[in-house]
Coordinates of C-alpha atoms in Angstrom, one line a residue:
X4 CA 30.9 10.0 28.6
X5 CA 30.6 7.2 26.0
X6 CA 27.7 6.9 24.0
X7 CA 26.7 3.3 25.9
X8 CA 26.9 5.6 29.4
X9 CA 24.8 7.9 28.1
X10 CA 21.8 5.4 26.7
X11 CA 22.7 3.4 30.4
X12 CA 21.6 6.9 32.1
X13 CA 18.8 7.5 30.1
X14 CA 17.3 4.2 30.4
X15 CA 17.8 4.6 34.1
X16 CA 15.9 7.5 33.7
X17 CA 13.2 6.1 31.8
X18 CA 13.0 3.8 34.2
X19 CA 12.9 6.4 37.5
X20 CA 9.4 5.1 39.2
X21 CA 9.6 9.2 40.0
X22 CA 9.2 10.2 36.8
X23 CA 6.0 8.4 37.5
X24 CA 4.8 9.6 40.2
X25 CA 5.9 13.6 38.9
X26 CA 3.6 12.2 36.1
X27 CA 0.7 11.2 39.0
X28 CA 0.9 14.5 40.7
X29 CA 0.9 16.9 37.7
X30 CA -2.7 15.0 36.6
X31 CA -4.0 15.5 40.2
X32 CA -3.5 12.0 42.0
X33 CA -2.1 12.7 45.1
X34 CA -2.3 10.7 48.4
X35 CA -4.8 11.5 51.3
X36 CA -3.3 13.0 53.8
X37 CA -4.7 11.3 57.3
X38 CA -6.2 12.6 60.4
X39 CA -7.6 12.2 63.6
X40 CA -8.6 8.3 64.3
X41 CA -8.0 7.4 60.3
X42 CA -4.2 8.4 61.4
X43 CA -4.4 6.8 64.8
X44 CA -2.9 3.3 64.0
X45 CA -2.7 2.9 60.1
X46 CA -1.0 -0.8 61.1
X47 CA -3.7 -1.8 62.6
X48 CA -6.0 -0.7 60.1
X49 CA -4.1 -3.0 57.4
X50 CA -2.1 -0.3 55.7
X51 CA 1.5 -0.3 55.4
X52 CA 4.3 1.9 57.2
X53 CA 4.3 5.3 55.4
X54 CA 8.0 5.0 56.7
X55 CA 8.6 2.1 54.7
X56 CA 10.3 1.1 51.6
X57 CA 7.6 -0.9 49.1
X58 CA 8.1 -4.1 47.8
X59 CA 9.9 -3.5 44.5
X60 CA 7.2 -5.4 42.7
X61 CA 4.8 -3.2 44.0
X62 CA 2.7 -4.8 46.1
X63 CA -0.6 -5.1 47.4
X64 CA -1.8 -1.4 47.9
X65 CA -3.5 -0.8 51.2
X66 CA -4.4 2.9 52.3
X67 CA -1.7 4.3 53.4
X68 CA -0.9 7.2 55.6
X69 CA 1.7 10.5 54.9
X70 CA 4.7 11.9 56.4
X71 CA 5.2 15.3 58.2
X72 CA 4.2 17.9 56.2
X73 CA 3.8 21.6 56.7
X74 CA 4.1 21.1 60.4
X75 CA 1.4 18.1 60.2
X76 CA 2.1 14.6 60.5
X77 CA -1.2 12.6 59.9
X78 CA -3.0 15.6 60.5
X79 CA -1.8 16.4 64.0
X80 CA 0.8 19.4 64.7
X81 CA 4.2 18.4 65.6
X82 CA 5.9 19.7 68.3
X83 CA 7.0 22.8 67.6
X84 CA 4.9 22.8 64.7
X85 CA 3.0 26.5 63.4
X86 CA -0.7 26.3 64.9
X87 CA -1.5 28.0 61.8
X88 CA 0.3 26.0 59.0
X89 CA -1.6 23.0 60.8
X90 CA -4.8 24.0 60.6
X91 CA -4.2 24.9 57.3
X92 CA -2.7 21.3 56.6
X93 CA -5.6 19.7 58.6
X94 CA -8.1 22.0 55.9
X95 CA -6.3 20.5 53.1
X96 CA -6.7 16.8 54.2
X97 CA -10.4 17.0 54.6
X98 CA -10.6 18.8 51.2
X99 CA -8.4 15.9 49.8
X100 CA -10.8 13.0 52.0
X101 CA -13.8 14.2 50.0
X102 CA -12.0 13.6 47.0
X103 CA -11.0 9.9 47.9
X104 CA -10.9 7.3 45.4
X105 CA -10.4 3.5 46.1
X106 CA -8.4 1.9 43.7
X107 CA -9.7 0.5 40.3
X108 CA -10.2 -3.1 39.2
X109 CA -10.0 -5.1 42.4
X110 CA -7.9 -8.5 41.7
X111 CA -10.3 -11.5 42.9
X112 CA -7.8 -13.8 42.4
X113 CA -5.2 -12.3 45.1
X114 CA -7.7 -10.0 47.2
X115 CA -5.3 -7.0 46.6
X116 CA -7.5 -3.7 46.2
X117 CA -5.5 0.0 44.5
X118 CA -4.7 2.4 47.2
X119 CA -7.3 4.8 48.0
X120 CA -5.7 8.1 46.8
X121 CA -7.2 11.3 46.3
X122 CA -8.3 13.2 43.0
X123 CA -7.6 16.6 41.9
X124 CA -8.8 16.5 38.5
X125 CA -11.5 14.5 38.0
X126 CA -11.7 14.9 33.7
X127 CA -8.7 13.4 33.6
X128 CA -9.2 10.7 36.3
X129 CA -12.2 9.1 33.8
X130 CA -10.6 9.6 30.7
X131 CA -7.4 7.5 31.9
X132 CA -10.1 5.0 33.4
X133 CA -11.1 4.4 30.3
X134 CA -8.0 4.6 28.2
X135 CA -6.7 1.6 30.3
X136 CA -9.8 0.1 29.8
X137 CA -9.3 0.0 26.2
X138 CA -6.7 -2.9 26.8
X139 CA -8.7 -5.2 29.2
X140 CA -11.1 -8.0 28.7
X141 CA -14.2 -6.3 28.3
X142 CA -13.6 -3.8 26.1
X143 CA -11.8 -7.2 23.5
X144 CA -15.7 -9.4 24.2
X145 CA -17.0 -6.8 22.9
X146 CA -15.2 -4.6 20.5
X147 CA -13.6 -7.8 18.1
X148 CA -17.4 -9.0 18.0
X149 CA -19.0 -5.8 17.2
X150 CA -16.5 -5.6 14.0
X151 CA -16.9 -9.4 13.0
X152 CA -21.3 -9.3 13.9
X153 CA -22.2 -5.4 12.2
X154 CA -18.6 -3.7 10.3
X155 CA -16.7 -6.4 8.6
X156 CA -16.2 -10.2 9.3
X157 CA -12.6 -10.1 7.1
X158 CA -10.9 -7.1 8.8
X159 CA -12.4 -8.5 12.6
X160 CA -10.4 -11.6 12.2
X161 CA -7.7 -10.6 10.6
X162 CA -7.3 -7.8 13.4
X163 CA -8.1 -10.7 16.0
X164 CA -4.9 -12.6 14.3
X165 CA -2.6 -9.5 15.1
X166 CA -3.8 -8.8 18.2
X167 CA -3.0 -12.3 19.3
X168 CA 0.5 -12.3 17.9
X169 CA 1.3 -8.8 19.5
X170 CA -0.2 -9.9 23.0
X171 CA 1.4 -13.5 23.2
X172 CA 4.9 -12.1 22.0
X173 CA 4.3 -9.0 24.6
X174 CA 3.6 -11.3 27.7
X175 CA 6.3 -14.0 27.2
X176 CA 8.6 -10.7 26.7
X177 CA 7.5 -10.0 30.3
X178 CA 8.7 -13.5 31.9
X179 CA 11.6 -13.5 29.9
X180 CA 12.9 -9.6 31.2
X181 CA 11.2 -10.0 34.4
X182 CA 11.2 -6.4 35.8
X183 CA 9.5 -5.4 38.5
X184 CA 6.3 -2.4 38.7
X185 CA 7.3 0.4 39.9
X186 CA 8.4 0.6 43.3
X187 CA 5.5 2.1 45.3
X188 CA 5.9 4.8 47.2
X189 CA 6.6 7.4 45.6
X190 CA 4.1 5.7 42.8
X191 CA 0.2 5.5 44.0
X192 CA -1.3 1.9 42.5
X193 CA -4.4 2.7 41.7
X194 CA -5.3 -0.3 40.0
X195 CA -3.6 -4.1 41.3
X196 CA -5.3 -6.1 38.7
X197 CA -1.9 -7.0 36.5
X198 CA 0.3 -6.1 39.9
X199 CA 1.7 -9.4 40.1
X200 CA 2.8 -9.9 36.5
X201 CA 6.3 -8.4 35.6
X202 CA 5.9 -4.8 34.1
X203 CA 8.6 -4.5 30.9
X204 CA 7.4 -4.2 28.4
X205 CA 3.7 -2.8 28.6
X206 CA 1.1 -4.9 26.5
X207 CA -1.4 -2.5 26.8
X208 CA 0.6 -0.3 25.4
X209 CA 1.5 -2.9 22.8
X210 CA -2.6 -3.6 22.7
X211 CA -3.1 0.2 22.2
X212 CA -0.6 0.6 19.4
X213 CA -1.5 -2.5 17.2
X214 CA -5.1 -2.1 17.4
X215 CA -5.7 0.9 15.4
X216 CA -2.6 0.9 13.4
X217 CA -3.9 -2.8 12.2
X218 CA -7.2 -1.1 11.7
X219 CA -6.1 1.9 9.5
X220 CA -3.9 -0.8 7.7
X221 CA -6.6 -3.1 7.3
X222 CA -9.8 -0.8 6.3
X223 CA -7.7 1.9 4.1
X224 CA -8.2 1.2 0.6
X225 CA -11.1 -1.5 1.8
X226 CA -13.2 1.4 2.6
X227 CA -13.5 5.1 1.7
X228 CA -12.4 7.8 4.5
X229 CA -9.7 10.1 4.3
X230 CA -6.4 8.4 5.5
X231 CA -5.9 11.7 8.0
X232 CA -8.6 10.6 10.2
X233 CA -7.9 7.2 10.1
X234 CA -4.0 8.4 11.6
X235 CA -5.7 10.9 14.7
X236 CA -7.7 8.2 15.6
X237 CA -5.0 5.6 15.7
X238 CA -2.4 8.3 17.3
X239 CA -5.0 9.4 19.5
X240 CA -6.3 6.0 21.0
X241 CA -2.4 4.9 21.8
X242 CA -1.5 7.8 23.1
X243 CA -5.0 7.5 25.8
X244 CA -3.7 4.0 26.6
X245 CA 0.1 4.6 27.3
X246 CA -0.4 7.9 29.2
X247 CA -3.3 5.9 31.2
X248 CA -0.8 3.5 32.2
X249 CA 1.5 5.5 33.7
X250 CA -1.4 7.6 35.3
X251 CA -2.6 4.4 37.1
X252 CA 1.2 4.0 38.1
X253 CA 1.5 0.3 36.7
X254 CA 4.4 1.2 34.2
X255 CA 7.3 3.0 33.8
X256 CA 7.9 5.4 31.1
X257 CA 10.3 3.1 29.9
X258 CA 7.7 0.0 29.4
X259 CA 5.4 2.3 27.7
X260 CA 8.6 2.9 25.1
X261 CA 9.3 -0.1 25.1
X262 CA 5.7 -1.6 24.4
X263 CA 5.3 0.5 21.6
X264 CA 8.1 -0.2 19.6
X265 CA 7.9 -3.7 20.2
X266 CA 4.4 -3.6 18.6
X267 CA 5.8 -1.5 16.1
X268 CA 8.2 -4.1 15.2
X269 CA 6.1 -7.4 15.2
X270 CA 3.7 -5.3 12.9
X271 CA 6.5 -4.8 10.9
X272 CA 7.1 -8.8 10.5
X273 CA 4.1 -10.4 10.4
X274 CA 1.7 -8.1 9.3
X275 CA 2.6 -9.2 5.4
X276 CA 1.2 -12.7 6.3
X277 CA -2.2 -12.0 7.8
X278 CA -3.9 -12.3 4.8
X279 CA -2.2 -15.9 4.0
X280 CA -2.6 -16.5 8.0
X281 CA -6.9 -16.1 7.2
X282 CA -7.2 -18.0 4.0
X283 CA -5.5 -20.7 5.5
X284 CA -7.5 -20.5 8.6
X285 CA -10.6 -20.6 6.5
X286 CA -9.7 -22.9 3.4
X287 CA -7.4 -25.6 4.5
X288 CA -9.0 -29.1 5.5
X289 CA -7.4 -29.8 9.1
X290 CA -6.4 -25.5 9.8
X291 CA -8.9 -26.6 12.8
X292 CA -6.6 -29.5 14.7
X293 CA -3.6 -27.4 13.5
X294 CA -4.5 -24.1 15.1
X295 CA -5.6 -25.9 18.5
X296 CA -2.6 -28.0 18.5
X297 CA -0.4 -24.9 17.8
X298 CA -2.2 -22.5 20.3
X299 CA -2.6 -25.0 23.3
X300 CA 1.7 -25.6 22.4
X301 CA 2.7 -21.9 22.6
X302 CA 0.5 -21.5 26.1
X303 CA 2.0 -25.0 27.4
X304 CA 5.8 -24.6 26.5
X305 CA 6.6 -21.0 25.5
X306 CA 7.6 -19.8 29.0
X307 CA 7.5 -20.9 32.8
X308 CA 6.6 -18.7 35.9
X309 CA 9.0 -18.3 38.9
X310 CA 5.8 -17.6 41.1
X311 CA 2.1 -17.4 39.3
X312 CA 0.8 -13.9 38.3
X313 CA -2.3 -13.4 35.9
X314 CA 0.1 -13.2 32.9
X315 CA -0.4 -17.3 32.6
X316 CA -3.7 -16.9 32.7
X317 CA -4.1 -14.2 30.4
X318 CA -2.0 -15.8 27.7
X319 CA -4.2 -19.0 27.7
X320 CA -7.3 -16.6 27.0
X321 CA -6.0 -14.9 24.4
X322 CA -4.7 -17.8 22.9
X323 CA -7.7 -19.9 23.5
X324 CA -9.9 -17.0 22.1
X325 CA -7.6 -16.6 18.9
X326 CA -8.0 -20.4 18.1
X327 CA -11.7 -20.1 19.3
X328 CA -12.2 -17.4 16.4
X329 CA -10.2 -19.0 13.9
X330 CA -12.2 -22.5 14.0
X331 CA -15.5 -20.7 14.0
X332 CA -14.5 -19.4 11.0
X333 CA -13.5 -22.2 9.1
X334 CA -16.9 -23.5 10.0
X335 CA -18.6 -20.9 9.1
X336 CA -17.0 -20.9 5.7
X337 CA -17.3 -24.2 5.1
X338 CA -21.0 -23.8 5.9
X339 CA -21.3 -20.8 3.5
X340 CA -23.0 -18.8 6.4
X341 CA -20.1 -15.8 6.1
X342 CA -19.2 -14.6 2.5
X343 CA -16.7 -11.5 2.1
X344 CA -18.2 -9.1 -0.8
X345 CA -16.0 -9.5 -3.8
X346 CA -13.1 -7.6 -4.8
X347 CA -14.9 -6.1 -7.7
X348 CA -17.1 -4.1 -5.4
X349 CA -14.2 -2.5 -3.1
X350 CA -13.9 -0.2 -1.9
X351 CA -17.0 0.0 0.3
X352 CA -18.7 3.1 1.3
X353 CA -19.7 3.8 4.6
X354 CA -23.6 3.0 4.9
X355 CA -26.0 5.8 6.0
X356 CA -27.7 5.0 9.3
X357 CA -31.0 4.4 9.2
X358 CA -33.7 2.9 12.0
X359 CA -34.0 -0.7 10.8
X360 CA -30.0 -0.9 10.5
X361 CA -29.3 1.1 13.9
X362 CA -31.9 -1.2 15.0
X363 CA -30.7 -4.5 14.3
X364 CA -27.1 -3.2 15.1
X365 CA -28.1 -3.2 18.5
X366 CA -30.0 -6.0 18.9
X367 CA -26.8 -7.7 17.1
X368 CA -24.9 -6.8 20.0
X369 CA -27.7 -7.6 23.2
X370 CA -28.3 -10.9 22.1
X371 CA -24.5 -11.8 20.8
X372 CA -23.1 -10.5 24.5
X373 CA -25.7 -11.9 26.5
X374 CA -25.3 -15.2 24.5
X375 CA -21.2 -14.9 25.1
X376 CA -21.8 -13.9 28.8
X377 CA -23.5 -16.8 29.1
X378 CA -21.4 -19.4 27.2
X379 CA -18.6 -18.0 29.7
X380 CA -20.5 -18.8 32.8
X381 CA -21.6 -21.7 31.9
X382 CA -18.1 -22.5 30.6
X383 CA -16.2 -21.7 33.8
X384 CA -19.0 -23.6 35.9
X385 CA -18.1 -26.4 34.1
X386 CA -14.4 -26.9 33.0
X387 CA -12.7 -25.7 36.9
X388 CA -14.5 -28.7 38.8
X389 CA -14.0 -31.0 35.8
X390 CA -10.5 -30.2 35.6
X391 CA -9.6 -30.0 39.4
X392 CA -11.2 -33.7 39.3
X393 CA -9.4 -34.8 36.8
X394 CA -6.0 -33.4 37.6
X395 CA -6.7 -34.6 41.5
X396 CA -6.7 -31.0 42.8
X397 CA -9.2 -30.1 45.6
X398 CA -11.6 -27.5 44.5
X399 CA -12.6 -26.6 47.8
X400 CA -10.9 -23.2 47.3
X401 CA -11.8 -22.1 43.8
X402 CA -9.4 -19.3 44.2
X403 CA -6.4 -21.4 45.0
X404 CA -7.4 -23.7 42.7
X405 CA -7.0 -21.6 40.0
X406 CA -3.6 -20.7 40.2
X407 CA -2.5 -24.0 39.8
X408 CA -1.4 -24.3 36.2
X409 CA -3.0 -27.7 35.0
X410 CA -6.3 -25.9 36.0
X411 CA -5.5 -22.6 34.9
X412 CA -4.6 -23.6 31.5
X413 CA -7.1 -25.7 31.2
X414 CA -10.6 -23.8 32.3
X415 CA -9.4 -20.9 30.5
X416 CA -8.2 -22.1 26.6
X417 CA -11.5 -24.3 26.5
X418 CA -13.7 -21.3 28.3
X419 CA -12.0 -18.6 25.9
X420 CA -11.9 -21.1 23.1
X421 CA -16.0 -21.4 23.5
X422 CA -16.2 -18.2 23.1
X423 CA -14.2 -17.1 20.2
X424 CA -16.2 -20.2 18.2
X425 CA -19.3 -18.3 19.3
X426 CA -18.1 -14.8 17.6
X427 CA -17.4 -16.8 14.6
X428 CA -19.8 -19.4 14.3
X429 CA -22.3 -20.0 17.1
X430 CA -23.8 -16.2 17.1
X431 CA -23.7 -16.2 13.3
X432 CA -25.9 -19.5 13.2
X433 CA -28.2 -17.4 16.0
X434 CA -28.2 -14.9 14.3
X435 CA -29.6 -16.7 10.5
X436 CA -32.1 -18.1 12.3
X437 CA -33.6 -15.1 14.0
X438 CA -33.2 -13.4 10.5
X439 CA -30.8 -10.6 12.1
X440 CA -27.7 -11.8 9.4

């Protein structure tokens, strides 16, 4: 065999959705196994055909119901079947019912909800709930802010600045490749959220690999801690985020590969230029109608959906939110209200907590969210009916409205944009006044 047969097969492999689900099962996910009236008519109750194929893109999980197994099919003996083997069967699936789960982050856009599956091993079920949720929205609104508002304004943008390169370049990979999730069964979804968007390669492994590497890259030498603890962290946070992925059976082993040596790679390039990228950001007369010409470009032109998914959608945020960041903070250093200390005085040395500081570290952070919560409420209440009027779409249907790409585009860069420019600028400002800088 040649040596391009033998990297075919093992991308094939890499790529097996049952390496996934082997994955799946040796954590503890497993499906609930059916009886009595829940296995009476699982058509009728909305699930799919245990005896069918999935969609290869994975589609909507519904509860679904299990083939013959130990003499049990959907709890009830077969014909023929042991009396004892299917009692004990019948044990097993009310021992696996109590341990049901319905699937995580529920997609309001398309109504799809994860399949309810059932848990095993419930340490490992929250900390993979939580590594994936180290590359979703909410753990960005509020991690990038609590760098930039209470650690250090410099390295928060300059890690926002990677983080937007690595997730742009990661999700126009995805509609340029245009693989499919992994074909479910024999994977369990447990989440939907991302379902519709293509799956190679993964961004939150991309997310999950950029962060902390950009962070030990950016605070080493800037600050004092050993360089050892810096690397666990870093090793240990992409790790939690890749293995989560293929735990919630959204990617293949292959896109988690794939995802992190991508990130690896655009590191590689740009990170050199981050430093130029701020200063110009901050320094330069017009950077302002330059980065929101340049952002609102790569989210119009850079790539085109065969049929909508939330990667559209996703791009214009993080796009609207890296412009939205980079304006505030030209403002803001135009304004003098954010100075960087001087080089002269690096490295810095980790401050020792005390009650004042821990206390306005967390008032920081409740009235900086609850100001950005609001600002994206407000935001969305008032950008979708503006731009379905003014791109004569009917907003009856919010939902369907929103898929449509003049309004998609639109509510999200100026919504996102808002608030990135209060991170930078707006909070800041709140914050001088109140005396909390």
């Amino acid at each position: 065999m040649s040596l391009s047969q033998r990297l075919a097969a093992l991308l094939v492999c890499l790529r097996d959705p049952q390496k996934v689900a082997s994955f799946q099962r040796l954590c503890g996910v497993e499906e609930p196994r059916l009886h009595g009236a829940d296995a009476a008519a699982p058509e009728e109750r909305g699930g799919r055909n245990p005896d069918r194929s999935a969609d290869p893109e994975g589609g909507g999980g519904k509860l679904r119901g299990c083939g013959a197994r130990n003499g049990v099919r959907n709890g009830l003996p077969e014909a023929g079947g042991d009396t004892a083997t299917a009692k004990a069967g019948e044990r097993e699936s009310e021992a696996t019912l109590q341990n049901r789960v319905q699937g995580l982050r529920r997609n309001s856009l398309t109504g799809e909800e994860g399949e309810v599956f059932g848990v095993r091993n419930w340490p490992l079920f929250y900390l993979f709930s939580f590594g994936t949720e180290l590359g979703n929205e909410l753990f960005y609104i509020t991690f990038f802010p609590f760098w930039i508002w209470n650690l250090d304004a410099l390295v928060g943008r300059r890690l926002v600045i990677m983080w937007v390169l690595v997730m742009y370049l990661g999700q126009c990979a995805k509609d340029v490749i245009r693989w499919p999730r992994p074909a479910s069964p024999p994977v369990v979804k447990l989440e939907v959220f991302y379902n519709s968007e293509y799956s190679m390669p993964s961004t939150h492994a991309m997310s999950g690999t950029a962060i902390p590497l950009t962070l030990v890259l950016l605070t080493y030498g800037r600050w004092q801690y050993p360089l050892m603890y810096g690397l666990v962290i870093a090793t240990c946070w992409c790790s939690l985020v890749c293995l989560s992925r293929i735990y919630l059976g959204m990617h293949s082993v292959l896109d988690i590969i794939a995802g992190f040596l991508y990130a690896i790679f655009i590191l590689a390039v740009f990170y050199p230029y981050v430093e130029l990228i701020d200063n110009f950001n901050q320094i330069y007369k017009y950077s302002p109608l330059i980065i929101i010409s340049l952002h609102l470009a790569l989210g119009i032109f850079s790539f085109t959906l065969d049929t909508w998914s939330t990667s559209r959608g996703d791009t214009a945020e993080i796009l609207g939110s890296g412009a939205g960041i980079a304006c505030g903070s030209h403002v803001a250093y135009q304004l003098g209200l954010v100075s960087d200390p001087p080089l002269d005085m690096l490295p810095l040395t980790i401050p020792s907590i005390t009650v004042t500081r821990f206390g306005k570290v967390i008032l920081r952070i409740l009235i900086g969210m609850v100001f950005l919560l609001l600002m994206r409420i407000v935001m969305k209440k008032i950008t979708i009916p503006l731009a379905c009027k003014m791109f004569g779409i009917k907003s009856d249907d919010i939902r369907k409205a929103r898929q449509y790409m003049e309004i998609e585009l639109t509510y999200r860069y100026i919504t996102y944009g808002m608030v990135g420019l209060s991170i930078t600028f707006l909070v800041p400002c709140l914050f001088y006044f109140i005396g909390l800088s």
